[in-house]
Coordinates of C-alpha atoms and ligand atoms in Angstrom, one line a residue:
M1438 CA 93.2 -2.5 33.7
R1439 CA 93.3 -4.6 30.7
V1440 CA 93.5 -3.4 27.2
I1441 CA 92.3 -5.8 24.6
P1442 CA 92.4 -5.3 20.8
V1443 CA 89.5 -7.2 19.1
A1444 CA 88.4 -7.9 15.6
G1445 CA 85.0 -8.4 14.0
R1446 CA 83.7 -9.4 10.5
D1447 CA 82.3 -6.9 7.9
S1448 CA 80.5 -6.8 4.7
M1449 CA 81.9 -5.4 1.6
L1450 CA 80.7 -1.9 2.2
L1451 CA 81.7 0.7 -0.3
N1452 CA 82.7 4.3 0.4
L1453 CA 84.9 7.1 -0.9
C1454 CA 88.0 5.3 0.4
G1455 CA 87.3 2.0 -1.4
A1456 CA 85.5 -1.2 0.2
H1457 CA 85.6 -2.4 3.8
A1458 CA 87.9 -5.5 4.1
P1459 CA 86.3 -8.4 5.7
F1460 CA 87.6 -7.6 9.1
F1461 CA 87.7 -4.5 11.3
T1462 CA 89.5 -3.8 14.6
R1463 CA 88.6 -2.1 18.0
N1464 CA 90.3 -1.6 21.3
L1465 CA 88.7 -2.5 24.5
V1466 CA 89.4 -1.4 28.1
L1467 CA 88.4 -3.4 31.0
L1468 CA 88.7 -2.1 34.6
T1469 CA 88.2 -4.2 37.6
D1470 CA 87.6 -2.3 40.9
N1471 CA 88.4 -3.8 44.3
A1472 CA 84.7 -4.7 44.9
G1473 CA 85.1 -7.0 41.9
H1474 CA 83.0 -4.9 39.4
V1475 CA 84.0 -4.6 35.8
G1476 CA 83.7 -1.5 33.8
I1477 CA 84.1 -1.4 29.9
G1478 CA 84.9 0.8 27.1
E1479 CA 85.2 0.5 23.4
V1480 CA 87.1 2.8 20.9
P1481 CA 88.5 2.4 17.4
G1482 CA 91.2 -0.1 16.6
G1483 CA 94.8 0.5 15.7
E1484 CA 98.3 0.3 17.1
G1485 CA 98.7 4.0 18.0
I1486 CA 95.6 4.0 20.2
L1487 CA 96.5 0.5 21.5
K1488 CA 99.9 1.7 22.6
A1489 CA 98.6 4.8 24.3
L1490 CA 95.9 2.9 26.2
E1491 CA 98.7 0.6 27.4
R1492 CA 100.9 3.5 28.5
A1493 CA 97.8 4.9 30.6
I1494 CA 97.6 1.6 32.8
S1495 CA 99.9 3.0 35.4
L1496 CA 97.9 6.2 35.7
V1497 CA 94.7 4.3 36.3
V1498 CA 95.5 1.4 38.3
G1499 CA 95.2 2.3 42.1
T1500 CA 93.2 5.4 41.6
E1501 CA 90.0 6.2 43.5
L1502 CA 86.8 5.6 41.5
G1503 CA 85.2 8.9 43.1
R1504 CA 88.2 10.9 41.7
W1505 CA 87.7 9.5 38.1
Q1506 CA 87.9 13.1 36.6
R1507 CA 91.3 13.4 38.2
T1508 CA 92.4 10.1 36.6
L1509 CA 91.2 11.2 33.2
N1510 CA 93.1 14.4 33.7
A1511 CA 96.3 12.5 34.4
V1512 CA 95.7 10.5 31.3
R1513 CA 95.0 13.7 29.3
A1514 CA 98.2 15.2 30.7
A1515 CA 100.2 12.2 29.8
C1516 CA 99.1 12.6 26.3
G1517 CA 101.3 15.9 26.6
G1518 CA 98.3 18.1 25.7
R1519 CA 98.4 16.3 22.3
C1520 CA 94.9 14.9 22.7
G1521 CA 93.2 16.7 19.8
A1522 CA 96.4 18.3 18.6
P1523 CA 96.9 18.8 14.9
Q1524 CA 98.8 15.9 13.4
H1525 CA 102.1 17.7 13.1
Q1526 CA 102.4 18.0 17.0
V1527 CA 102.0 14.4 17.4
T1528 CA 105.4 13.0 17.8
N1529 CA 105.0 9.3 18.6
A1530 CA 105.7 7.2 15.4
A1531 CA 102.9 4.6 16.2
E1532 CA 100.3 7.3 16.9
E1533 CA 101.3 9.2 13.7
S1534 CA 100.7 6.2 11.8
V1535 CA 97.0 5.9 12.8
L1536 CA 96.4 9.5 12.1
R1537 CA 97.8 9.2 8.6
Q1538 CA 95.0 7.2 7.0
P1539 CA 93.0 9.8 4.9
H1540 CA 89.6 8.3 5.9
E1541 CA 90.1 8.0 9.4
I1542 CA 90.3 11.6 10.2
N1543 CA 88.3 11.0 13.5
L1544 CA 91.1 8.9 15.0
R1545 CA 92.8 10.9 17.6
L1546 CA 93.9 10.8 21.1
E1547 CA 90.6 11.7 22.5
N1548 CA 89.8 8.0 21.7
V1549 CA 92.2 7.0 24.4
I1550 CA 90.4 9.3 27.0
A1551 CA 87.0 8.0 25.7
A1552 CA 87.9 4.4 26.4
V1553 CA 89.1 5.0 30.0
E1554 CA 86.3 7.4 30.7
A1555 CA 83.7 4.9 29.5
A1556 CA 85.1 2.0 31.7
L1557 CA 85.2 4.6 34.7
L1558 CA 81.8 5.7 34.2
D1559 CA 80.7 2.2 33.9
L1560 CA 82.2 1.2 37.2
F1561 CA 81.1 4.4 38.9
G1562 CA 77.5 3.8 37.8
Q1563 CA 77.7 0.3 39.2
Y1564 CA 78.9 1.7 42.4
L1565 CA 76.2 4.3 42.6
G1566 CA 73.6 2.0 41.3
V1567 CA 72.6 4.4 38.4
P1568 CA 72.8 4.2 34.7
V1569 CA 75.7 6.0 33.1
C1570 CA 73.4 8.6 31.4
E1571 CA 72.5 9.9 35.0
L1572 CA 76.2 10.9 35.4
L1573 CA 76.4 12.9 32.1
G1574 CA 75.4 16.6 31.6
N1575 CA 72.0 17.1 33.4
G1576 CA 71.3 13.4 33.5
R1577 CA 68.8 11.2 31.7
Q1578 CA 66.5 13.2 29.3
R1579 CA 64.8 10.4 27.4
D1580 CA 63.8 6.8 27.7
S1581 CA 64.8 5.7 24.3
V1582 CA 67.2 6.7 21.6
P1583 CA 66.4 6.8 17.9
M1584 CA 68.9 5.3 15.6
L1585 CA 69.2 5.3 11.7
A1586 CA 69.5 2.6 9.2
Y1587 CA 73.0 3.3 7.9
L1588 CA 73.0 2.0 4.5
F1589 CA 75.8 1.3 2.1
Y1590 CA 76.4 0.3 -1.6
V1591 CA 77.7 -3.1 -1.2
G1592 CA 80.4 -4.8 -3.5
D1593 CA 80.3 -8.2 -5.1
A1594 CA 82.3 -10.1 -2.6
A1595 CA 82.4 -13.1 -5.0
R1596 CA 84.9 -11.2 -7.2
T1597 CA 87.4 -11.5 -4.4
D1598 CA 89.1 -14.3 -2.6
L1599 CA 88.8 -12.6 0.6
P1600 CA 86.9 -14.1 3.5
Y1601 CA 83.6 -12.4 3.4
D1602 CA 80.5 -14.0 4.8
A1603 CA 78.3 -15.2 1.8
G1604 CA 74.8 -13.8 2.1
T1605 CA 71.8 -16.2 1.6
G1606 CA 68.1 -15.4 1.9
D1607 CA 66.3 -12.3 1.3
D1608 CA 66.1 -10.9 4.8
W1609 CA 68.5 -8.3 6.1
Y1610 CA 71.1 -11.0 7.3
G1611 CA 71.2 -12.3 3.7
L1612 CA 71.1 -9.0 1.8
R1613 CA 73.8 -7.3 3.8
D1614 CA 76.4 -9.5 2.2
R1615 CA 75.2 -9.4 -1.3
E1616 CA 76.0 -6.9 -4.2
A1617 CA 73.8 -3.6 -4.0
L1618 CA 74.7 -1.0 -6.5
T1619 CA 71.4 0.4 -7.8
P1620 CA 68.8 2.6 -6.3
Q1621 CA 66.5 -0.3 -6.4
A1622 CA 68.9 -2.5 -4.7
I1623 CA 69.5 0.2 -1.9
A1624 CA 65.9 0.5 -1.4
C1625 CA 65.6 -3.1 -0.9
L1626 CA 68.3 -2.9 1.7
A1627 CA 66.3 -0.2 3.3
D1628 CA 63.2 -2.4 3.5
A1629 CA 65.0 -5.3 4.9
A1630 CA 66.7 -3.1 7.6
V1631 CA 63.2 -1.8 8.4
D1632 CA 61.7 -5.3 8.7
R1633 CA 64.3 -6.3 11.1
Y1634 CA 64.9 -3.1 13.1
G1635 CA 61.9 -0.9 12.4
F1636 CA 63.9 2.2 11.4
R1637 CA 62.3 5.6 10.4
D1638 CA 65.5 7.3 9.5
F1639 CA 68.0 6.3 6.8
K1640 CA 71.5 7.4 5.8
L1641 CA 73.4 6.3 2.6
K1642 CA 77.0 6.3 2.5
G1643 CA 78.0 8.1 -0.7
G1644 CA 81.3 8.9 -2.5
V1645 CA 80.8 5.7 -4.5
M1646 CA 78.5 6.7 -7.6
A1647 CA 78.0 10.0 -9.3
P1648 CA 76.2 12.7 -7.0
E1649 CA 72.9 12.5 -8.9
Q1650 CA 73.0 8.7 -8.8
E1651 CA 73.4 8.8 -5.0
V1652 CA 70.5 11.4 -4.8
E1653 CA 68.4 9.1 -6.8
A1654 CA 69.2 6.2 -4.6
A1655 CA 68.1 8.4 -1.7
A1656 CA 64.9 9.1 -3.6
A1657 CA 64.2 5.5 -3.9
I1658 CA 64.6 5.0 -0.1
K1659 CA 62.1 7.8 0.3
R1660 CA 59.7 6.4 -2.2
H1661 CA 59.6 3.2 -0.2
H1662 CA 59.5 4.9 3.2
P1663 CA 57.7 8.2 2.5
N1664 CA 57.5 9.2 6.2
G1665 CA 61.2 8.3 6.8
N1666 CA 64.0 11.0 6.9
V1667 CA 66.8 10.2 4.4
T1668 CA 70.2 11.6 4.1
V1669 CA 73.2 11.0 2.0
D1670 CA 76.9 11.4 3.0
P1671 CA 79.7 11.5 0.5
N1672 CA 82.3 12.3 2.9
G1673 CA 83.0 15.8 1.1
A1674 CA 83.7 14.2 -2.2
W1675 CA 81.5 16.4 -4.2
S1676 CA 82.6 19.8 -5.4
L1677 CA 80.4 22.7 -4.2
A1678 CA 79.0 23.0 -7.9
Q1679 CA 78.2 19.3 -8.0
A1680 CA 76.6 19.3 -4.6
V1681 CA 74.3 22.3 -5.3
A1682 CA 73.4 20.6 -8.6
A1683 CA 72.5 17.3 -7.0
C1684 CA 70.7 18.5 -4.2
K1685 CA 69.0 21.9 -4.9
G1686 CA 65.3 21.3 -5.1
Q1687 CA 65.7 18.0 -3.3
G1688 CA 64.4 19.1 0.0
H1689 CA 61.4 16.8 -0.4
V1690 CA 64.0 13.9 -0.5
L1691 CA 66.8 14.9 1.8
A1692 CA 66.1 15.7 5.5
Y1693 CA 69.7 17.1 5.6
A1694 CA 73.0 16.5 3.7
E1695 CA 76.0 15.2 5.5
D1696 CA 79.3 16.5 4.4
P1697 CA 78.1 17.1 0.9
C1698 CA 81.3 19.0 0.0
G1699 CA 84.5 19.9 1.5
P1700 CA 87.6 22.3 1.1
E1701 CA 88.3 23.4 -2.4
Q1702 CA 90.0 26.3 -4.2
G1703 CA 91.6 27.7 -1.0
Y1704 CA 88.3 27.8 0.9
S1705 CA 87.8 25.6 4.0
G1706 CA 85.2 22.9 4.3
R1707 CA 83.3 24.9 6.6
E1708 CA 83.2 27.8 4.3
I1709 CA 82.1 25.6 1.3
I1710 CA 79.5 23.7 3.4
A1711 CA 78.2 27.2 4.5
E1712 CA 77.8 28.2 0.9
F1713 CA 76.1 24.9 0.0
R1714 CA 73.5 25.4 2.8
R1715 CA 72.7 28.9 1.6
A1716 CA 72.6 27.9 -2.0
T1717 CA 70.2 24.8 -1.4
G1718 CA 68.4 25.6 1.8
I1719 CA 69.3 22.1 2.8
R1720 CA 70.4 21.5 6.4
T1721 CA 73.8 20.2 6.9
A1722 CA 75.5 17.6 9.2
T1723 CA 79.1 16.7 9.5
N1724 CA 81.8 14.5 11.2
M1725 CA 84.5 16.2 9.1
V1726 CA 84.5 19.9 9.7
A1727 CA 83.3 20.5 13.3
T1728 CA 85.0 17.6 15.1
D1729 CA 86.5 19.7 17.9
W1730 CA 85.6 22.8 19.9
R1731 CA 87.7 25.2 17.8
Q1732 CA 86.3 23.9 14.5
M1733 CA 82.8 24.1 16.1
A1734 CA 83.3 27.7 17.0
H1735 CA 84.2 28.5 13.3
S1736 CA 81.5 26.4 11.9
Y1737 CA 78.8 28.2 14.1
L1738 CA 80.1 31.6 13.1
L1739 CA 80.0 30.8 9.4
G1740 CA 76.5 29.1 9.8
A1741 CA 77.9 26.0 8.1
V1742 CA 76.5 23.1 10.1
D1743 CA 73.0 22.4 11.6
I1744 CA 73.8 19.0 12.8
P1745 CA 77.2 18.4 14.5
L1746 CA 77.8 14.5 14.8
A1747 CA 79.5 14.5 18.1
D1748 CA 80.5 10.8 18.2
P1749 CA 81.7 10.1 21.8
H1750 CA 84.6 8.1 20.6
F1751 CA 86.3 11.3 19.6
W1752 CA 84.5 14.0 21.5
T1753 CA 84.6 11.8 24.8
M1754 CA 81.4 11.0 26.4
Q1755 CA 81.4 14.2 28.6
G1756 CA 82.4 16.3 25.6
S1757 CA 79.5 14.8 23.4
V1758 CA 76.9 15.6 26.0
R1759 CA 78.4 19.0 26.5
L1760 CA 78.0 19.6 22.9
A1761 CA 74.4 18.3 22.9
Q1762 CA 73.7 21.0 25.6
L1763 CA 75.3 23.7 23.4
C1764 CA 73.2 22.5 20.4
H1765 CA 70.0 22.6 22.6
D1766 CA 70.8 26.3 23.6
W1767 CA 71.8 27.5 20.3
G1768 CA 69.2 26.0 18.1
L1769 CA 71.4 23.3 16.6
T1770 CA 70.5 19.5 16.5
W1771 CA 72.9 17.1 18.1
G1772 CA 73.7 13.7 16.4
S1773 CA 76.5 11.1 16.5
H1774 CA 78.8 9.8 13.8
S1775 CA 79.8 6.1 14.0
N1776 CA 82.4 3.8 12.5
N1777 CA 82.5 0.0 12.5
H1778 CA 81.8 -1.0 16.2
F1779 CA 80.7 -3.7 18.6
D1780 CA 77.8 -3.6 21.2
V1781 CA 79.9 -1.8 23.9
S1782 CA 80.0 1.2 21.6
L1783 CA 76.3 0.9 21.0
A1784 CA 75.8 1.3 24.8
M1785 CA 78.2 4.3 25.0
F1786 CA 76.2 6.1 22.2
T1787 CA 72.9 5.2 23.8
H1788 CA 74.0 6.8 27.1
C1789 CA 75.1 9.9 25.5
A1790 CA 71.9 10.4 23.4
A1791 CA 70.0 9.6 26.6
A1792 CA 71.6 12.5 28.3
A1793 CA 71.3 14.8 25.2
P1794 CA 68.5 17.5 26.0
G1795 CA 65.9 18.5 23.4
D1796 CA 65.4 17.3 19.8
I1797 CA 68.2 15.2 18.5
T1798 CA 68.7 13.6 15.3
A1799 CA 68.6 9.7 14.9
I1800 CA 72.1 8.5 15.6
D1801 CA 74.5 6.7 13.3
T1802 CA 75.3 3.2 14.0
H1803 CA 77.2 0.5 12.0
W1804 CA 75.8 -2.1 14.4
I1805 CA 73.3 -3.7 12.0
W1806 CA 76.2 -4.8 9.9
Q1807 CA 77.5 -6.8 12.9
E1808 CA 74.2 -7.6 14.8
G1809 CA 73.6 -11.3 14.8
R1810 CA 77.3 -12.3 13.7
A1811 CA 79.2 -11.0 16.7
R1812 CA 78.8 -9.5 20.2
L1813 CA 81.0 -8.8 23.1
T1814 CA 78.4 -8.5 25.8
T1815 CA 76.1 -11.2 27.0
E1816 CA 73.0 -9.3 26.0
P1817 CA 73.6 -6.5 23.3
P1818 CA 71.2 -3.4 23.4
R1819 CA 68.5 -4.1 20.9
I1820 CA 67.2 -1.9 18.1
V1821 CA 63.4 -2.2 18.1
R1822 CA 61.2 0.1 16.1
G1823 CA 64.2 2.0 15.3
K1824 CA 65.2 2.8 18.9
V1825 CA 67.1 1.5 21.6
A1826 CA 65.6 1.6 25.1
V1827 CA 67.7 3.2 27.7
S1828 CA 68.7 0.7 30.3
D1829 CA 67.9 1.2 33.9
R1830 CA 70.7 -1.1 34.9
P1831 CA 73.7 0.5 36.7
G1832 CA 76.6 1.7 34.7
L1833 CA 76.6 1.0 30.9
G1834 CA 74.0 -1.7 31.4
V1835 CA 76.1 -4.2 29.5
E1836 CA 78.0 -7.4 30.8
P1837 CA 81.3 -8.2 29.0
D1838 CA 81.1 -11.7 27.6
M1839 CA 84.6 -12.8 28.4
A1840 CA 84.5 -15.9 26.0
E1841 CA 83.4 -13.8 23.0
I1842 CA 85.9 -11.2 23.9
A1843 CA 88.6 -13.8 23.8
A1844 CA 87.3 -15.1 20.5
A1845 CA 87.4 -11.6 19.0
H1846 CA 90.9 -11.1 20.4
A1847 CA 92.0 -14.3 18.7
L1848 CA 90.5 -13.1 15.4
Y1849 CA 92.4 -10.0 16.0
K1850 CA 95.7 -11.8 16.3
K1851 CA 94.9 -13.5 13.0
V1852 CA 93.7 -10.6 10.9
A1853 CA 94.7 -7.3 12.4
A1854 CA 97.3 -6.6 9.7
G1855 CA 94.8 -6.5 6.8
A1856 CA 91.9 -5.1 8.6
R1857 CA 90.0 -2.1 7.3
D1858 CA 92.4 -1.6 4.4
D1859 CA 89.7 -0.1 2.1
A1860 CA 92.1 0.3 -1.0
M1861 CA 93.2 -3.3 -0.9
A1862 CA 89.6 -4.7 -1.0
M1863 CA 88.6 -2.1 -3.7
R1864 CA 91.4 -3.4 -6.1
Y1865 CA 89.4 -6.7 -6.4
L1866 CA 86.7 -4.6 -8.2
V1867 CA 88.9 -2.0 -9.9
P1868 CA 92.3 -3.2 -10.4
G1869 CA 95.0 -0.6 -9.6
W1870 CA 92.5 1.4 -7.8
T1871 CA 93.7 4.5 -5.7
Y1872 CA 91.9 6.8 -3.3
D1873 CA 91.0 10.3 -4.6
P1874 CA 89.2 12.4 -2.0
K1875 CA 87.5 14.3 -4.8
M1876 CA 86.4 11.3 -7.1
P1877 CA 83.5 8.7 -6.4
S1878 CA 85.3 5.5 -5.7
L1879 CA 83.4 3.4 -8.2
A1880 CA 81.7 5.6 -10.8
R1881 CA 84.7 7.3 -12.2
G1882 CA 85.2 8.5 -15.8
Ligands
GKR2222 O1 82.4 3.1 7.4 O2 82.9 3.5 5.4 C1 82.5 3.8 6.6 C2 82.2 5.4 6.9 O3 82.6 6.1 5.7 C3 83.0 5.8 8.0 O4 84.4 5.5 7.8 C4 82.8 7.3 8.2 O5 83.8 7.6 9.2 O6 80.6 6.7 8.9 C5 81.5 7.6 8.7 C6 81.0 9.0 8.3 O7 79.8 9.3 8.7 O8 81.5 9.8 7.6
MG2223 MG1 79.9 11.2 7.8

C-alpha cells in the first residue's frame, strides 16, 4: 500500500472563503495485490488524512481481498470510532488541524475509509472482472451519469503575483483562467462549458456577490440555456430573510437552491433551510447540513432537504450508494458534492452514481477546471453531452499513470504549504480580507 500526496493547478475561483490558490492537494492510495493488479483511490489532501492513511498501512497489507469489508472495519476501528465523530472527540493534533478550516467541513475521517475502500473495490472488481458499480448496492443501474457545469466567479489573477495559468483564447480552456464577475461573464463561461462538455445542468458557486446578483447570474445562465437546470450555492452565507427575498418567485430560474442559508438566531441550519423551503417552494440541496446519518435523520424529519449531496469522499462509496437507495425509497433525490479533484475521483463519483437507483440529479464535479491541464490516469473518463459513460472495464476502469502521479507528487512537495489557502489569495483582491461565514466574500458593504 502506497499513500501518495499530490498537487494540481487551479484557477482563481471565488467562493465564500475567498479565492482558490493556484494549487490544490489530494491524497492517493495505491494497493498492489499478489497477482500484480493495482487498485487506486483518491480523497482530499491534507496532513491529517495523509497521516491517518499512513497509519492504516499495516492494517491493509497482507489481508485477503475477499475479506475487504473486514479490512475496512479494522481501519474504522483504528480510528477509535472517531470516523465521523464531532471535532471535539478528535484527539490527534494533525487530524484536528485539517478539521479546523471553516470551509472544509466535509473533511473527516471517513475520507480515510473512502480512500482504502475505493482502492480495495478497484482491486476486487479487477479480480472478479466486473466494474465497481456492480459491487455497490444492487449493482449497476444506468449506463451513463449526468454531470453538471460547476461554474464559479473567477478573480483577476493578473492582480496577484501567484503562479496561476494565464488564460488565452475564448474557449473553455481560455475563459476558465480569466476574470468573470458579471452575470454576462458567467453566462459566457456556461456557454464555453457547454461547447466543450455538452452540459444541460449548471451550478453557480455563490457567497461572493449579493444574493440578488447571484440569482441574476443564475438567470443569465438560464436565458442562455432555457432547457437547462440551474442552481446556486452560497454555502449558507445568506440569512433566511435574504434567501427568501432573493429566491421567492424564482422557480422558473432555479431548479433547486443549494445551502441557501444556514444556522441563525439559535436555529439549526436544517431548521432554517426547512423554513426557506416552505417559504419559497424551491427544492433544496445540501452538502452542509445532512452530511452524515444522524444529520440526515434530523433533516428528513424537518423536511429540510430534497437533494442530499452524498459525496463518496465523506460518505464512503458504500455509504453514498446506501443513501441513494434510501433517497429512492423515501422520495428524495440523490446527488453528489465535489471539491477540487483529479480523474480517479471522477471515476469514484461515476461508479457511485451508476449504482444509484431511480432519478438522480446531475452530480457536481470540479474536473472541468482540471481537465486538459492535469491527469493521473492514462485515459481519464470523458464528459460528453454532459455525461460520463459508465465503463465496462473491471474495477474503477482507470489505469494509474505513474509518470503523471510522480509529477503531481513532485508538485505537491513544492507547493503543499500554500495550497488551497483561500484567504491568502483573496487578500490580493481585497487587502486585509478575512473570512466571515455570513458575508459575501467580494460584494461587501
Ligand atoms: O471549491 O470553492 C469550492 C467549493 O465551495 C467547495 O469548497 C465546496 O465544498 O463545492 C463545495 C460545495 O458545494 O459547497
Ligand atoms: Mg455545496
